[in-house]
């Protein structure tokens, strides 16, 4: 048995001590998360009960917005993980400090910028006279101005850029737990680089990849500014339904119903991911 520290202080907290130390966080969660969500859920239940939620799915525009929100979120999640994985692995491996600093700067820059500023920057880049359009004409891919603005692709590109830090950071922690000697051993036994990735890195980091995807997907469900500004009328996101119910129709019950459905989808994904990954595996994957 390990000796107790000579000063009499025990670093292992008991239940009461842990509860006292975590009380500020618990109070904040109750006030800023649990209470608002419970109020949102109570509004439609008091107005029409579960029939209010059933009526949401009877409106084709609502169903289309929900499908679009989930589809865009899945696409952004896939793109974010695909782009974040090689960046996280590069940062995890030994190499040039200068090069790593540049990568970290590029990855973390979206976190330091206001979402509105980033979105309007993408309006300039993706517009008919933006950088992409000019480059396409210069390289003779097209003879006329083209633009991705007000298309689903504009929303996807901007959201992937915003979500990249949320993909790189947890994957970096996940990859840090993988012994790089295992990859070298696989290559020394004849495995190609792709074979080493598929047989060593992916199996050992699968839990972390799925956990990262869950984090990115749930955050993507709640996007508002990017779909509205870059997608316009072509992006029937759930958040735009909430905006319409609140500020156009002044229907607080309808807005609460939309929000409750979106919250239920996010909660379902989190519960499903926790069940698939397991609590201990998820904890190890995220450090």
Short mmCIF file of C-alpha atoms in Angstrom, two decimals:
data_model
loop_
_atom_site.label_atom_id
_atom_site.label_comp_id
_atom_site.label_asym_id
_atom_site.label_seq_id
_atom_site.Cartn_x
_atom_site.Cartn_y
_atom_site.Cartn_z
CA UNK A 1 0.00 0.00 0.00
CA UNK A 2 1.32 3.42 -0.93
CA UNK A 3 2.39 5.55 2.00
CA UNK A 4 0.26 8.54 2.87
CA UNK A 5 2.03 11.88 2.16
CA UNK A 6 3.98 13.06 5.20
CA UNK A 7 2.04 16.31 5.40
CA UNK A 8 -1.21 14.43 5.90
CA UNK A 9 -2.76 15.60 2.62
CA UNK A 10 -4.48 12.92 0.59
CA UNK A 11 -4.60 13.77 -3.15
CA UNK A 12 -7.48 11.35 -3.70
CA UNK A 13 -10.74 13.24 -3.22
CA UNK A 14 -13.68 11.71 -1.47
CA UNK A 15 -17.21 12.03 -2.80
CA UNK A 16 -18.07 15.01 -0.59
CA UNK A 17 -14.91 16.93 -1.52
CA UNK A 18 -15.39 16.23 -5.22
CA UNK A 19 -19.01 17.35 -5.01
CA UNK A 20 -18.07 20.62 -3.30
CA UNK A 21 -15.35 21.41 -5.85
CA UNK A 22 -17.62 20.63 -8.79
CA UNK A 23 -20.61 22.53 -7.37
CA UNK A 24 -19.94 25.77 -9.36
CA UNK A 25 -19.91 23.78 -12.60
CA UNK A 26 -23.05 21.89 -11.61
CA UNK A 27 -24.85 25.15 -10.82
CA UNK A 28 -23.81 26.65 -14.17
CA UNK A 29 -24.99 23.55 -16.03
CA UNK A 30 -28.33 23.65 -14.25
CA UNK A 31 -28.84 27.36 -14.94
CA UNK A 32 -27.48 27.57 -18.48
CA UNK A 33 -28.27 24.11 -19.90
CA UNK A 34 -30.81 22.07 -17.96
CA UNK A 35 -33.22 24.91 -17.13
CA UNK A 36 -33.36 26.44 -20.66
CA UNK A 37 -33.77 23.04 -22.32
CA UNK A 38 -36.53 22.07 -19.88
CA UNK A 39 -38.32 25.33 -20.65
CA UNK A 40 -38.04 24.67 -24.39
CA UNK A 41 -39.49 21.19 -23.93
CA UNK A 42 -42.32 22.39 -21.71
CA UNK A 43 -43.65 24.99 -24.18
CA UNK A 44 -44.82 22.53 -26.87
CA UNK A 45 -45.92 19.97 -24.26
CA UNK A 46 -48.14 22.55 -22.55
CA UNK A 47 -49.49 23.81 -25.89
CA UNK A 48 -50.48 20.53 -27.47
CA UNK A 49 -48.69 17.67 -25.82
CA UNK A 50 -46.96 15.15 -28.03
CA UNK A 51 -49.36 16.10 -30.84
CA UNK A 52 -47.32 19.28 -31.17
CA UNK A 53 -44.23 17.25 -31.97
CA UNK A 54 -46.19 15.02 -34.35
CA UNK A 55 -47.41 18.11 -36.21
CA UNK A 56 -43.78 19.07 -36.88
CA UNK A 57 -43.34 16.00 -39.08
CA UNK A 58 -46.62 16.63 -40.90
CA UNK A 59 -45.21 19.77 -42.53
CA UNK A 60 -43.07 18.87 -45.60
CA UNK A 61 -40.92 22.00 -45.20
CA UNK A 62 -40.01 20.99 -41.65
CA UNK A 63 -39.10 17.45 -42.67
CA UNK A 64 -37.03 18.77 -45.57
CA UNK A 65 -35.19 21.17 -43.25
CA UNK A 66 -34.46 18.38 -40.78
CA UNK A 67 -33.21 16.08 -43.54
CA UNK A 68 -31.07 18.87 -44.98
CA UNK A 69 -29.62 19.72 -41.57
CA UNK A 70 -28.67 16.11 -40.88
CA UNK A 71 -27.26 15.57 -44.39
CA UNK A 72 -25.13 18.73 -44.32
CA UNK A 73 -23.91 17.90 -40.80
CA UNK A 74 -22.91 14.38 -41.88
CA UNK A 75 -21.08 15.72 -44.94
CA UNK A 76 -19.23 18.32 -42.88
CA UNK A 77 -18.36 15.71 -40.26
CA UNK A 78 -16.90 13.37 -42.88
CA UNK A 79 -14.93 16.18 -44.53
CA UNK A 80 -13.65 17.49 -41.21
CA UNK A 81 -12.39 14.09 -40.03
CA UNK A 82 -10.75 13.36 -43.40
CA UNK A 83 -8.89 16.69 -43.34
CA UNK A 84 -8.15 16.69 -39.61
CA UNK A 85 -6.66 13.19 -39.39
CA UNK A 86 -3.49 13.80 -41.47
CA UNK A 87 -2.97 17.19 -39.81
CA UNK A 88 -3.29 15.67 -36.33
CA UNK A 89 -0.91 12.84 -37.22
CA UNK A 90 1.64 15.30 -38.63
CA UNK A 91 1.48 17.34 -35.43
CA UNK A 92 1.86 14.20 -33.34
CA UNK A 93 5.01 12.98 -35.15
CA UNK A 94 8.46 14.50 -34.57
CA UNK A 95 9.42 17.13 -37.10
CA UNK A 96 10.22 20.76 -37.76
CA UNK A 97 9.03 23.03 -34.97
CA UNK A 98 8.52 25.88 -37.42
CA UNK A 99 6.37 23.73 -39.71
CA UNK A 100 4.30 22.48 -36.78
CA UNK A 101 3.82 26.03 -35.52
CA UNK A 102 2.49 27.05 -38.93
CA UNK A 103 0.07 24.11 -38.92
CA UNK A 104 -1.12 24.91 -35.39
CA UNK A 105 -1.64 28.54 -36.39
CA UNK A 106 -3.68 27.51 -39.44
CA UNK A 107 -5.73 25.03 -37.40
CA UNK A 108 -6.47 27.33 -34.47
CA UNK A 109 -7.05 30.52 -36.49
CA UNK A 110 -10.78 29.77 -37.03
CA UNK A 111 -11.26 29.76 -33.25
CA UNK A 112 -9.87 33.28 -32.97
CA UNK A 113 -12.12 34.80 -35.63
CA UNK A 114 -15.69 35.96 -35.27
CA UNK A 115 -18.14 33.71 -37.12
CA UNK A 116 -19.70 36.65 -38.97
CA UNK A 117 -16.30 37.88 -40.19
CA UNK A 118 -15.37 34.39 -41.39
CA UNK A 119 -18.69 33.97 -43.16
CA UNK A 120 -18.43 37.28 -45.01
CA UNK A 121 -14.85 36.41 -45.98
CA UNK A 122 -16.18 33.25 -47.60
CA UNK A 123 -18.78 35.33 -49.42
CA UNK A 124 -15.92 37.18 -51.10
CA UNK A 125 -13.96 34.00 -51.82
CA UNK A 126 -16.88 31.93 -53.15
CA UNK A 127 -18.73 34.68 -55.04
CA UNK A 128 -18.95 34.93 -58.83
CA UNK A 129 -16.04 37.36 -58.86
CA UNK A 130 -14.15 35.76 -56.00
CA UNK A 131 -10.75 34.12 -55.86
CA UNK A 132 -12.02 30.68 -56.91
CA UNK A 133 -13.89 32.05 -59.90
CA UNK A 134 -10.91 34.12 -61.04
CA UNK A 135 -8.56 31.14 -60.62
CA UNK A 136 -10.88 28.89 -62.64
CA UNK A 137 -10.94 31.41 -65.48
CA UNK A 138 -7.18 31.96 -65.33
CA UNK A 139 -6.54 28.22 -65.55
CA UNK A 140 -9.12 28.04 -68.38
CA UNK A 141 -11.38 25.60 -66.52
CA UNK A 142 -14.26 27.86 -67.51
CA UNK A 143 -14.75 30.86 -69.77
CA UNK A 144 -17.26 32.69 -67.58
CA UNK A 145 -17.63 33.68 -63.97
CA UNK A 146 -18.76 30.91 -61.66
CA UNK A 147 -19.56 30.99 -57.99
CA UNK A 148 -20.43 28.61 -55.20
CA UNK A 149 -22.21 31.26 -53.16
CA UNK A 150 -25.81 30.40 -52.20
CA UNK A 151 -25.24 26.71 -52.81
CA UNK A 152 -24.92 23.80 -50.36
CA UNK A 153 -21.22 23.54 -51.23
CA UNK A 154 -20.60 27.05 -49.93
CA UNK A 155 -22.15 26.07 -46.60
CA UNK A 156 -20.15 22.83 -46.44
CA UNK A 157 -16.80 24.48 -47.22
CA UNK A 158 -17.29 27.23 -44.62
CA UNK A 159 -18.51 24.82 -41.96
CA UNK A 160 -15.58 22.45 -42.51
CA UNK A 161 -13.20 25.39 -42.10
CA UNK A 162 -14.91 26.36 -38.85
CA UNK A 163 -15.01 22.81 -37.48
CA UNK A 164 -11.43 21.85 -38.36
CA UNK A 165 -10.02 22.75 -34.89
CA UNK A 166 -12.70 20.57 -33.26
CA UNK A 167 -11.47 17.71 -35.43
CA UNK A 168 -7.73 18.19 -35.08
CA UNK A 169 -7.54 18.68 -31.30
CA UNK A 170 -9.24 15.42 -30.16
CA UNK A 171 -7.56 13.42 -32.93
CA UNK A 172 -4.19 14.81 -31.86
CA UNK A 173 -4.85 13.51 -28.34
CA UNK A 174 -5.96 10.15 -29.76
CA UNK A 175 -2.92 9.75 -32.02
CA UNK A 176 -0.61 10.70 -29.14
CA UNK A 177 -1.57 7.42 -27.44
CA UNK A 178 -0.40 5.36 -30.45
CA UNK A 179 3.19 4.14 -30.36
CA UNK A 180 4.79 5.21 -33.65
CA UNK A 181 7.11 2.19 -33.40
CA UNK A 182 4.10 0.02 -34.25
CA UNK A 183 3.80 1.79 -37.60
CA UNK A 184 7.52 1.40 -38.27
CA UNK A 185 7.30 -2.28 -37.33
CA UNK A 186 4.44 -2.82 -39.77
CA UNK A 187 6.40 -1.12 -42.55
CA UNK A 188 9.55 -3.11 -41.74
CA UNK A 189 7.50 -6.30 -42.13
CA UNK A 190 6.53 -5.31 -45.66
CA UNK A 191 3.39 -3.25 -45.17
CA UNK A 192 2.94 -0.24 -47.40
CA UNK A 193 2.20 3.16 -45.91
CA UNK A 194 -1.49 2.69 -46.75
CA UNK A 195 -1.37 -0.81 -45.27
CA UNK A 196 0.19 0.46 -42.05
CA UNK A 197 -2.49 3.13 -41.77
CA UNK A 198 -5.34 0.67 -42.36
CA UNK A 199 -3.95 -2.12 -40.18
CA UNK A 200 -2.40 -0.16 -37.30
CA UNK A 201 -3.43 3.49 -37.05
CA UNK A 202 -7.13 3.24 -37.90
CA UNK A 203 -7.92 0.26 -35.61
CA UNK A 204 -6.07 1.84 -32.68
CA UNK A 205 -7.71 5.23 -33.19
CA UNK A 206 -11.18 4.12 -34.28
CA UNK A 207 -12.80 5.07 -30.97
CA UNK A 208 -11.21 8.51 -31.10
CA UNK A 209 -12.27 9.01 -34.71
CA UNK A 210 -15.87 8.12 -33.89
CA UNK A 211 -15.83 10.34 -30.80
CA UNK A 212 -14.46 13.23 -32.86
CA UNK A 213 -17.12 12.68 -35.50
CA UNK A 214 -19.81 12.77 -32.81
CA UNK A 215 -18.52 16.07 -31.42
CA UNK A 216 -18.34 17.68 -34.86
CA UNK A 217 -21.76 16.38 -35.93
CA UNK A 218 -23.57 17.63 -32.84
CA UNK A 219 -22.01 21.09 -33.16
CA UNK A 220 -22.90 21.24 -36.86
CA UNK A 221 -26.57 20.65 -36.10
CA UNK A 222 -26.80 24.03 -34.38
CA UNK A 223 -25.15 26.22 -37.03
CA UNK A 224 -27.10 29.36 -37.88
CA UNK A 225 -25.07 32.24 -39.36
CA UNK A 226 -23.21 30.20 -41.99
CA UNK A 227 -26.26 28.50 -43.59
CA UNK A 228 -28.27 31.74 -43.58
CA UNK A 229 -25.60 33.97 -45.15
CA UNK A 230 -23.83 31.53 -47.49
CA UNK A 231 -26.76 29.28 -48.36
CA UNK A 232 -29.59 31.76 -48.58
CA UNK A 233 -32.93 30.33 -49.63
CA UNK A 234 -31.21 27.15 -50.81
CA UNK A 235 -30.40 26.04 -47.26
CA UNK A 236 -33.52 25.15 -45.24
CA UNK A 237 -31.60 24.60 -42.00
CA UNK A 238 -33.51 23.93 -38.78
CA UNK A 239 -32.05 27.10 -37.29
CA UNK A 240 -33.69 29.13 -40.07
CA UNK A 241 -37.03 27.55 -39.12
CA UNK A 242 -36.53 28.73 -35.54
CA UNK A 243 -35.71 32.22 -36.80
CA UNK A 244 -38.82 32.29 -38.99
CA UNK A 245 -41.09 31.12 -36.19
CA UNK A 246 -39.71 33.69 -33.75
CA UNK A 247 -39.25 36.81 -35.86
CA UNK A 248 -41.67 36.37 -38.78
CA UNK A 249 -44.61 34.45 -37.33
CA UNK A 250 -44.00 35.28 -33.64
CA UNK A 251 -44.75 31.63 -32.87
CA UNK A 252 -42.78 30.80 -29.74
CA UNK A 253 -44.38 27.36 -29.48
CA UNK A 254 -43.36 26.51 -33.04
CA UNK A 255 -39.81 27.74 -32.40
CA UNK A 256 -39.64 25.68 -29.21
CA UNK A 257 -40.89 22.62 -31.11
CA UNK A 258 -38.23 23.06 -33.79
CA UNK A 259 -35.55 23.47 -31.12
CA UNK A 260 -36.79 20.45 -29.17
CA UNK A 261 -36.66 18.23 -32.26
CA UNK A 262 -33.11 19.38 -33.00
CA UNK A 263 -32.11 18.82 -29.37
CA UNK A 264 -33.62 15.33 -29.49
CA UNK A 265 -31.63 14.46 -32.61
CA UNK A 266 -28.40 15.69 -31.00
CA UNK A 267 -29.16 13.83 -27.77
CA UNK A 268 -29.94 10.64 -29.69
CA UNK A 269 -26.61 10.83 -31.51
CA UNK A 270 -24.70 11.36 -28.25
CA UNK A 271 -26.48 8.46 -26.53
CA UNK A 272 -25.93 6.19 -29.54
CA UNK A 273 -22.24 7.12 -29.72
CA UNK A 274 -21.78 6.56 -25.98
CA UNK A 275 -23.43 3.16 -26.29
CA UNK A 276 -21.32 2.15 -29.29
CA UNK A 277 -18.03 3.42 -27.91
CA UNK A 278 -18.49 2.63 -24.24
CA UNK A 279 -17.73 5.03 -21.41
CA UNK A 280 -14.20 3.83 -20.68
CA UNK A 281 -13.20 3.70 -24.36
CA UNK A 282 -14.53 7.21 -24.91
CA UNK A 283 -12.62 8.49 -21.88
CA UNK A 284 -9.36 6.92 -23.11
CA UNK A 285 -9.88 8.26 -26.63
CA UNK A 286 -10.26 11.85 -25.47
CA UNK A 287 -7.46 11.70 -22.94
#
